[in-house]
CSV table of C-alpha atoms in Angstrom, one decimal:
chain,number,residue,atom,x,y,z
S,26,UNK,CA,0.0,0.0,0.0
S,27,UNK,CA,1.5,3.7,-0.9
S,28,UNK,CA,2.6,5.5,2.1
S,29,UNK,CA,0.0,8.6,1.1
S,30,UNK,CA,-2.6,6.1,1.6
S,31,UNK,CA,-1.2,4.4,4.6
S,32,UNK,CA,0.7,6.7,6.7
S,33,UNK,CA,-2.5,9.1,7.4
S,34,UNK,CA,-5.0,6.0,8.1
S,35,UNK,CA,-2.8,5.4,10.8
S,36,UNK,CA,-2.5,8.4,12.4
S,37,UNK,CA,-6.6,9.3,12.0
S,38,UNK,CA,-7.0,6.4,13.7
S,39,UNK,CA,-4.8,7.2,16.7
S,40,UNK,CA,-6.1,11.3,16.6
S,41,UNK,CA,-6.5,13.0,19.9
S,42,UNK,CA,-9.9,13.0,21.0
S,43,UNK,CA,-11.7,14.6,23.8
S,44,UNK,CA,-10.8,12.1,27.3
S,45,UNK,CA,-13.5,10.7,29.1
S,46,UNK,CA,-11.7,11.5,32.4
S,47,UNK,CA,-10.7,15.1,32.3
S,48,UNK,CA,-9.5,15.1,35.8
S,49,UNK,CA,-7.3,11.9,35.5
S,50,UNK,CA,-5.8,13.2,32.5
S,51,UNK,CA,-4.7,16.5,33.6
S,52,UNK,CA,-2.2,15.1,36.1
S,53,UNK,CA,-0.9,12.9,33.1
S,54,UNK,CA,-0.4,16.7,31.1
S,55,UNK,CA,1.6,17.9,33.9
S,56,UNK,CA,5.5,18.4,33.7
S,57,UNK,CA,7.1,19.5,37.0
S,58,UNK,CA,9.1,22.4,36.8
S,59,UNK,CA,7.2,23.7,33.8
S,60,UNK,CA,3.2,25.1,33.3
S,61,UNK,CA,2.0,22.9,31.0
S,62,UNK,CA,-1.7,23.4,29.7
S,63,UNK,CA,-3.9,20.3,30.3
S,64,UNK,CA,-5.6,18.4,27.7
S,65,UNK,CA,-8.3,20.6,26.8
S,66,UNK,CA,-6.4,23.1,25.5
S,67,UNK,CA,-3.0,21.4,24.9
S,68,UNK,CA,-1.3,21.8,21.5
S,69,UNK,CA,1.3,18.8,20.9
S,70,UNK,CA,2.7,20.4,17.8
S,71,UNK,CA,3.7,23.8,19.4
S,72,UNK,CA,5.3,22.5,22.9
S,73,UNK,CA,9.0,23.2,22.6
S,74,UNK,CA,11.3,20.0,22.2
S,75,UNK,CA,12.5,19.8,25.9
S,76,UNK,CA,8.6,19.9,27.0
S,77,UNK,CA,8.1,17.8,24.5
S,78,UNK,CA,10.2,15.5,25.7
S,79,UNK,CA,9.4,15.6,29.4
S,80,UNK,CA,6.0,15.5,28.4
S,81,UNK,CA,6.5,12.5,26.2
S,82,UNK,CA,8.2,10.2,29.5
S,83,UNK,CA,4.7,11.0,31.2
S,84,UNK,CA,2.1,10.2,28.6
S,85,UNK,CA,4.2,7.0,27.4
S,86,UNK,CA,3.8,5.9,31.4
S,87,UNK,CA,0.2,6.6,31.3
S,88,UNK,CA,0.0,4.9,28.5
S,89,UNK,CA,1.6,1.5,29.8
S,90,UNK,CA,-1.4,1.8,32.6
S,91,UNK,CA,-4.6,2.2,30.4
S,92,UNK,CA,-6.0,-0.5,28.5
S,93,UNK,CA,-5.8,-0.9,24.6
S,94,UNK,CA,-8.9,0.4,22.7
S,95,UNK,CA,-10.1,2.7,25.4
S,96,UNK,CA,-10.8,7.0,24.3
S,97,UNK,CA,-8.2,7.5,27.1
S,98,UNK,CA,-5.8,5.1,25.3
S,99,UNK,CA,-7.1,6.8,21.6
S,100,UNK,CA,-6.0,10.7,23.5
S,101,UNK,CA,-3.2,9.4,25.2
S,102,UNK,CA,-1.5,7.8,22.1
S,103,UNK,CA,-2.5,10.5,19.7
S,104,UNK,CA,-1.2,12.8,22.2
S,105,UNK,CA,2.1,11.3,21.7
S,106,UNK,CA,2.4,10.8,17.7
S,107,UNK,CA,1.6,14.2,17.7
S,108,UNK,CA,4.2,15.9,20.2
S,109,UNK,CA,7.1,13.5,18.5
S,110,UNK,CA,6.0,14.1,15.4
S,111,UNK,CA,9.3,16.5,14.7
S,112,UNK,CA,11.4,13.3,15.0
S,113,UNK,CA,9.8,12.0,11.7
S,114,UNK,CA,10.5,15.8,10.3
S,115,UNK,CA,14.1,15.3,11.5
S,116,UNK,CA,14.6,11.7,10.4
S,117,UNK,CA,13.7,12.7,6.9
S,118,UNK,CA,15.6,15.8,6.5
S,119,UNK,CA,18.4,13.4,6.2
S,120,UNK,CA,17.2,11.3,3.4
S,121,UNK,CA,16.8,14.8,1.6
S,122,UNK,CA,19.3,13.8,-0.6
S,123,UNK,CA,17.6,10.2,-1.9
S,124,UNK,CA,14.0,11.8,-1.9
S,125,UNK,CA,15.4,14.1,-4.3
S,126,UNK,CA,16.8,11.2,-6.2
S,127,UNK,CA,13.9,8.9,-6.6
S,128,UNK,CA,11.8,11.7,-6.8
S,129,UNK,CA,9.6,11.1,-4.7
S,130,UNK,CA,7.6,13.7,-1.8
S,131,UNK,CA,9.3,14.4,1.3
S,132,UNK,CA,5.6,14.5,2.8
S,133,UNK,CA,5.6,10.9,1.7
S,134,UNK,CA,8.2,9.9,3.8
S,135,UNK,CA,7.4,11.7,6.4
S,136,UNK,CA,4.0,10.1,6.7
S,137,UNK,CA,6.0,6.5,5.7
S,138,UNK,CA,8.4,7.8,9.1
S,139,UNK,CA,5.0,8.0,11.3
S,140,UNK,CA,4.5,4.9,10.2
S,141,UNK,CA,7.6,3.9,12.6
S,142,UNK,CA,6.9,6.0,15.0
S,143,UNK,CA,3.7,5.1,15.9
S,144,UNK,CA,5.2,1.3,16.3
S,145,UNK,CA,8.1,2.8,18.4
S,146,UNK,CA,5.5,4.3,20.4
S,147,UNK,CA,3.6,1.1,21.1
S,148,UNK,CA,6.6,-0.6,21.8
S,149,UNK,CA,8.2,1.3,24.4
S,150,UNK,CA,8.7,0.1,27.8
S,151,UNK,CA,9.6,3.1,30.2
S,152,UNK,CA,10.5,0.4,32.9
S,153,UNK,CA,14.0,-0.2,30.7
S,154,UNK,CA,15.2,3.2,31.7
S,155,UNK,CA,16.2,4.0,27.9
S,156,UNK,CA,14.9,7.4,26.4
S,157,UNK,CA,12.4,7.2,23.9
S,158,UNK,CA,14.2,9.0,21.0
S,159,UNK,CA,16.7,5.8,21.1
S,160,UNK,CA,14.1,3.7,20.2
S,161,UNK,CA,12.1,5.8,18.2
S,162,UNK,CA,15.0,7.1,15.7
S,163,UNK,CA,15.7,3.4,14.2
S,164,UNK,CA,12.3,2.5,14.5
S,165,UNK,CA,11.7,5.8,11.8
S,166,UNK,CA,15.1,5.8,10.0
S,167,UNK,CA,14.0,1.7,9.5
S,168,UNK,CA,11.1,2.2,7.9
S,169,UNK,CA,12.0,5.2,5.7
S,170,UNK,CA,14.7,2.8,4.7
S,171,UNK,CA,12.5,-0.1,4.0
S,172,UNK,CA,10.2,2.7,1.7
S,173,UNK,CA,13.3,2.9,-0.3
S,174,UNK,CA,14.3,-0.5,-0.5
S,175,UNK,CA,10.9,-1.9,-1.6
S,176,UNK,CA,9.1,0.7,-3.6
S,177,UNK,CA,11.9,3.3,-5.3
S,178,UNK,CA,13.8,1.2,-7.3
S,179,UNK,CA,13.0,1.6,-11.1
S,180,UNK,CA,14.3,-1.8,-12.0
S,181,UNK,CA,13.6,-4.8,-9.1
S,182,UNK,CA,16.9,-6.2,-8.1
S,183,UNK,CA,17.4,-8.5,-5.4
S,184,UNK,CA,17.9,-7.4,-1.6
S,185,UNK,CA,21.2,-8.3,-1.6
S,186,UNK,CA,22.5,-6.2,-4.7
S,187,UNK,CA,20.0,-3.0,-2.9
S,188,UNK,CA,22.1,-3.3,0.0
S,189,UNK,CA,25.7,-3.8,-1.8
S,190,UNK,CA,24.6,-0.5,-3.6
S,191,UNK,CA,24.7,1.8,0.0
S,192,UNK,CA,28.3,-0.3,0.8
S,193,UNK,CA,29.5,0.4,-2.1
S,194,UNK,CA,28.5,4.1,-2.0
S,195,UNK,CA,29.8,4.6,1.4
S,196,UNK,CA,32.8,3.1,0.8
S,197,UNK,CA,33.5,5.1,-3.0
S,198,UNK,CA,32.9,8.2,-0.8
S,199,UNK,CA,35.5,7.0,2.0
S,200,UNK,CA,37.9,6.3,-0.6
S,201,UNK,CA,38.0,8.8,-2.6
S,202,UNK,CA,38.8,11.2,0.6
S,203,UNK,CA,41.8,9.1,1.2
S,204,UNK,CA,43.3,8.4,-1.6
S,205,UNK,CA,42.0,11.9,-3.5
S,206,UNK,CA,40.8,10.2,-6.3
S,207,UNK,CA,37.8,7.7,-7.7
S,208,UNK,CA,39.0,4.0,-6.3
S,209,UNK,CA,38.8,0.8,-8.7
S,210,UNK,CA,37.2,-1.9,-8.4
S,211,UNK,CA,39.9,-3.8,-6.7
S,212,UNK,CA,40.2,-1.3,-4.2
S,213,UNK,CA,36.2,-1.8,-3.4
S,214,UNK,CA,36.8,-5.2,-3.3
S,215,UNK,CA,39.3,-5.1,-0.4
S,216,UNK,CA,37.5,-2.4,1.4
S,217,UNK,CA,34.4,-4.4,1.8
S,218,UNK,CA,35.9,-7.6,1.4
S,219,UNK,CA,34.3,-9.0,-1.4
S,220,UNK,CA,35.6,-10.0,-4.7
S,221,UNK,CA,36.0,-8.0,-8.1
S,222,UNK,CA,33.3,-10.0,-9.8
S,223,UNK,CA,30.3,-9.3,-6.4
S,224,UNK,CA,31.5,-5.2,-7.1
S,225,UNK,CA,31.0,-5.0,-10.4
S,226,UNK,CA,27.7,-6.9,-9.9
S,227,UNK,CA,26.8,-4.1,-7.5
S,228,UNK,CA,28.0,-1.3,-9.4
S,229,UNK,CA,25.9,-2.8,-12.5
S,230,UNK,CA,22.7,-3.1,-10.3
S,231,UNK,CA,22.9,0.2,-8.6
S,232,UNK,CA,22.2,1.6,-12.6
S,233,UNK,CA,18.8,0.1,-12.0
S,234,UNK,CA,18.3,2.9,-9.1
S,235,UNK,CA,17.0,5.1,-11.2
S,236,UNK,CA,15.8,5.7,-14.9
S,237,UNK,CA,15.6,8.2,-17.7
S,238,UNK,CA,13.1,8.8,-20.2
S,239,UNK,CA,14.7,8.4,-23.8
S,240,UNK,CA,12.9,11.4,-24.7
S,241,UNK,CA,14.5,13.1,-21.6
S,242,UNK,CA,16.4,16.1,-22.8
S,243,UNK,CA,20.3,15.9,-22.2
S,244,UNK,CA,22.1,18.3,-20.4
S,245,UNK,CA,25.1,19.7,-23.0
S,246,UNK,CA,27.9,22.0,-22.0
S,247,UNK,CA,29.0,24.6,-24.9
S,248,UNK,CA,31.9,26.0,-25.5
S,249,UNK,CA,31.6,28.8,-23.2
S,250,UNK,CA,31.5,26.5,-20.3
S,251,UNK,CA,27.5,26.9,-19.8
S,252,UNK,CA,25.3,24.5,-19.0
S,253,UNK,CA,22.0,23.9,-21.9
S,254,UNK,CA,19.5,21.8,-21.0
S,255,UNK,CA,17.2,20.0,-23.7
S,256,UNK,CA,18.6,20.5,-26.8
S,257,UNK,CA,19.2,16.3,-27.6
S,258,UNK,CA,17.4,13.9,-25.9
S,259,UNK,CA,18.6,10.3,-24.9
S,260,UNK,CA,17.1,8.6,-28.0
S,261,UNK,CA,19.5,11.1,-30.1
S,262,UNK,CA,22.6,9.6,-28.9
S,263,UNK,CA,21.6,6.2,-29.5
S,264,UNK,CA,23.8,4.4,-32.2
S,265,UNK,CA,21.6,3.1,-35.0
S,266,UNK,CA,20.7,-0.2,-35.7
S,267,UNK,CA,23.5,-2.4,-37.2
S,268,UNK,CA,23.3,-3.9,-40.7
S,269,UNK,CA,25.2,-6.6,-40.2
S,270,UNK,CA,23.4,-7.7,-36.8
S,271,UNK,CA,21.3,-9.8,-38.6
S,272,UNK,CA,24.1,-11.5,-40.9
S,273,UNK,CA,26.3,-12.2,-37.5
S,274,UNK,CA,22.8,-14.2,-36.1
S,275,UNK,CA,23.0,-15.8,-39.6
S,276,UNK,CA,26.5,-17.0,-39.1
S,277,UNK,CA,25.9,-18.0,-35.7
S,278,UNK,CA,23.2,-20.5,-37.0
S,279,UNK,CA,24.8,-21.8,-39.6
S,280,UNK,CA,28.1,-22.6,-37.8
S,281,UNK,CA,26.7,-25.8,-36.5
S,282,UNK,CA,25.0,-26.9,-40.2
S,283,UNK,CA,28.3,-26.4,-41.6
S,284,UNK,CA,29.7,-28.7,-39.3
S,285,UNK,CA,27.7,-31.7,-39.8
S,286,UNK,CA,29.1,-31.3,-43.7
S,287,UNK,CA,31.1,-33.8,-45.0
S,288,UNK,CA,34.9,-32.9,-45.4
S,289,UNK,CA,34.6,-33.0,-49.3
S,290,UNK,CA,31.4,-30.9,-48.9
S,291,UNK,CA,33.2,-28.4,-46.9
S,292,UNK,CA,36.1,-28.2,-49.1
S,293,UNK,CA,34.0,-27.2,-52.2
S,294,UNK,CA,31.9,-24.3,-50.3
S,295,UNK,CA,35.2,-23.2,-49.4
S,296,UNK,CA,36.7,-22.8,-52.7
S,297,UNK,CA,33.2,-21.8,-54.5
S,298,UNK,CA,32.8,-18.7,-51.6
S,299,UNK,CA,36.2,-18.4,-49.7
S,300,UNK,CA,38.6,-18.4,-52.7
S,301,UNK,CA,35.3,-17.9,-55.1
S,302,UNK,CA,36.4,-20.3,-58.0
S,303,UNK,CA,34.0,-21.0,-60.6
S,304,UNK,CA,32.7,-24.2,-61.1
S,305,UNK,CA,35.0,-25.0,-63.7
S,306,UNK,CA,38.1,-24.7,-61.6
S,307,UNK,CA,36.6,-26.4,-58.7
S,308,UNK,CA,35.9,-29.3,-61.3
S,309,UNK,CA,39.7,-29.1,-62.3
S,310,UNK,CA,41.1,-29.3,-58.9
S,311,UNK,CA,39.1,-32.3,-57.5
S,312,UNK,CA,39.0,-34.0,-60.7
S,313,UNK,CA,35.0,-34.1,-61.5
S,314,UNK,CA,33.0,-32.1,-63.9
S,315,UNK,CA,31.5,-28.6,-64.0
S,316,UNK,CA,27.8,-30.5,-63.9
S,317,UNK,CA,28.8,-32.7,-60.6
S,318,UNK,CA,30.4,-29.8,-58.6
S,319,UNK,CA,26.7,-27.3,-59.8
S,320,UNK,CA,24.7,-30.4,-58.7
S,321,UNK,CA,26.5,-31.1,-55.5
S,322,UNK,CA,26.8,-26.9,-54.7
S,323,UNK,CA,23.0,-27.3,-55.1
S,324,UNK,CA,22.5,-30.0,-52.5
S,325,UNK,CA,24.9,-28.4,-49.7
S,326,UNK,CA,22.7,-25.0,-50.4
S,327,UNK,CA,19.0,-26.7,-50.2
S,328,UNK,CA,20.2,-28.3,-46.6
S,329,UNK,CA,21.9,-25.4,-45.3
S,330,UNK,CA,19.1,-23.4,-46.4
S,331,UNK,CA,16.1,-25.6,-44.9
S,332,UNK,CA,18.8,-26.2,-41.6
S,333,UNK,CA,18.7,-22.0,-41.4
S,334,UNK,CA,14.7,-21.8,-41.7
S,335,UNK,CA,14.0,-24.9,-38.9
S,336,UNK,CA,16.3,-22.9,-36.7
């Protein structure tokens, strides 16, 4: 299911509503140290972080203490998607770079990033004594991630090659701060500690990322160094077709026919099209007449011909 579809059923469902016990909730809205308004007129989105965050430890103990499906359970956990909902804005600021890539909405992933927060959220256990953002930043970063892996990808390549393509990347970028220059291959190969062959493997899949339109216009630089957009497309560059594609495929398939020929067979196509004698000469040189070598040249032709159409 696409996150735009996904992402906001999730958190409708989980919306603050009114609580059915206003008194029991306010102590749940308090933060000591701090005036915090209480539920009726508490706005999760405008606390500042550090109330957030105080305010957050609270609701996700009240939270462990009411039971699942109840409208204090429906406030109390909407109450707390909302308040953390700039961890989701912060998680995908930093896969600015990709959305931009695969082209795809940063509101997308951000609603894909609630996604994970929402489960982090259910998930928590304040009783471990770990903060909530710990848990809550891989639970988001995952499932951005896993948005990625499953659903930008213009060509399907297996999980493995998806994941060699971030290795690789990170380790091109490491390398070419060391050694001030692009790596090869075998240098990627002992960085990650793969062979030559899984790296080149990687480096063909990661070119099925992303795609291009042929009719895509190319960039081309002129002479004055500036940059023109759309003046060829993709489709312009492209070679045209080969003549002789078709007559290598011929070949190819007759290779075996010619093969099955007898060695006297093979001689004669040999000197009639290699060293193109004429049917007279042939005659001459293996001692039989102009007639046999014509009727025998027919034969080889009809059953490398009807060998060529059964192919």
């Amino acid at each position: 299911m696409p996150p735009t579809a996904a992402a906001p059923a999730a958190v409708r469902a989980t919306a603050p509503v009114a609580p059915a016990d206003p008194a029991t909730d306010t102590a749940a809205a308090t933060v000591p140290g701090r005036t915090v308004p209480g539920p009726e007129t508490l706005q999760p989105r405008e606390l500042a972080p550090a109330d957030a965050r105080e305010l957050s430890k609270v609701f996700l103990a009240r939270l462990r203490e009411l039971e699942e499906g109840t409208p204090e359970y429906r406030y109390v956990r909407g109450v707390l998607i909302e308040m953390n909902v700039s961890l989701v804005n912060y998680a995908a600021r930093r896969f600015r770079r990709r959305t931009a890539q695969a082209r795809v909405d940063l509101e997308d992933i951000v609603q894909v990033g609630t996604i994970g927060l929402i489960k982090a959220i259910d998930r928590f256990d304040p009783d471990r004594g770990v903060e909530f953002t710990t848990l809550a930043l891989p639970f988001i970063t995952g499932e951005i991630k896993r948005y990625f892996r499953d659903t930008t990808w213009s060509v399907h390549v297996p999980r493995r090659l998806q994941e060699l393509r971030s290795d690789l990347a990170k380790s091109q970028e490491a390398l070419s701060d060391l050694f001030g220059r692009a790596p090869t291959v075998a240098e990627l190969a002992e960085d990650l500690g793969l062979s030559e062959e899984e790296v080149r493997e990687g480096m063909v899949a990661a070119n099925g990322y992303s795609s291009e339109s042929l009719d895509a216009g190319s960039e081309n630089e002129g002479q004055d160094g500036a940059v023109r957009a759309g003046r060829r497309t993709l489709t312009d560059t492209l070679g045209a077709v080969d003549p002789e594609l078709e007559l290598f495929e011929d070949c190819h398939t007759l290779a075996p026919l010619l093969a099955r020929l007898g060695d006297r067979d093979r001689r004669i196509l040999a000197m009639r099209f290699g060293e193109e004698l004429t049917q007279a000469q042939i005659g001459a040189e293996l001692g039989i007449s102009q007639m046999q070598v014509s009727r025998v040249l027919a034969r080889i032709l009809t059953q490398l011909r009807e060998g060529l159409l059964a192919a």
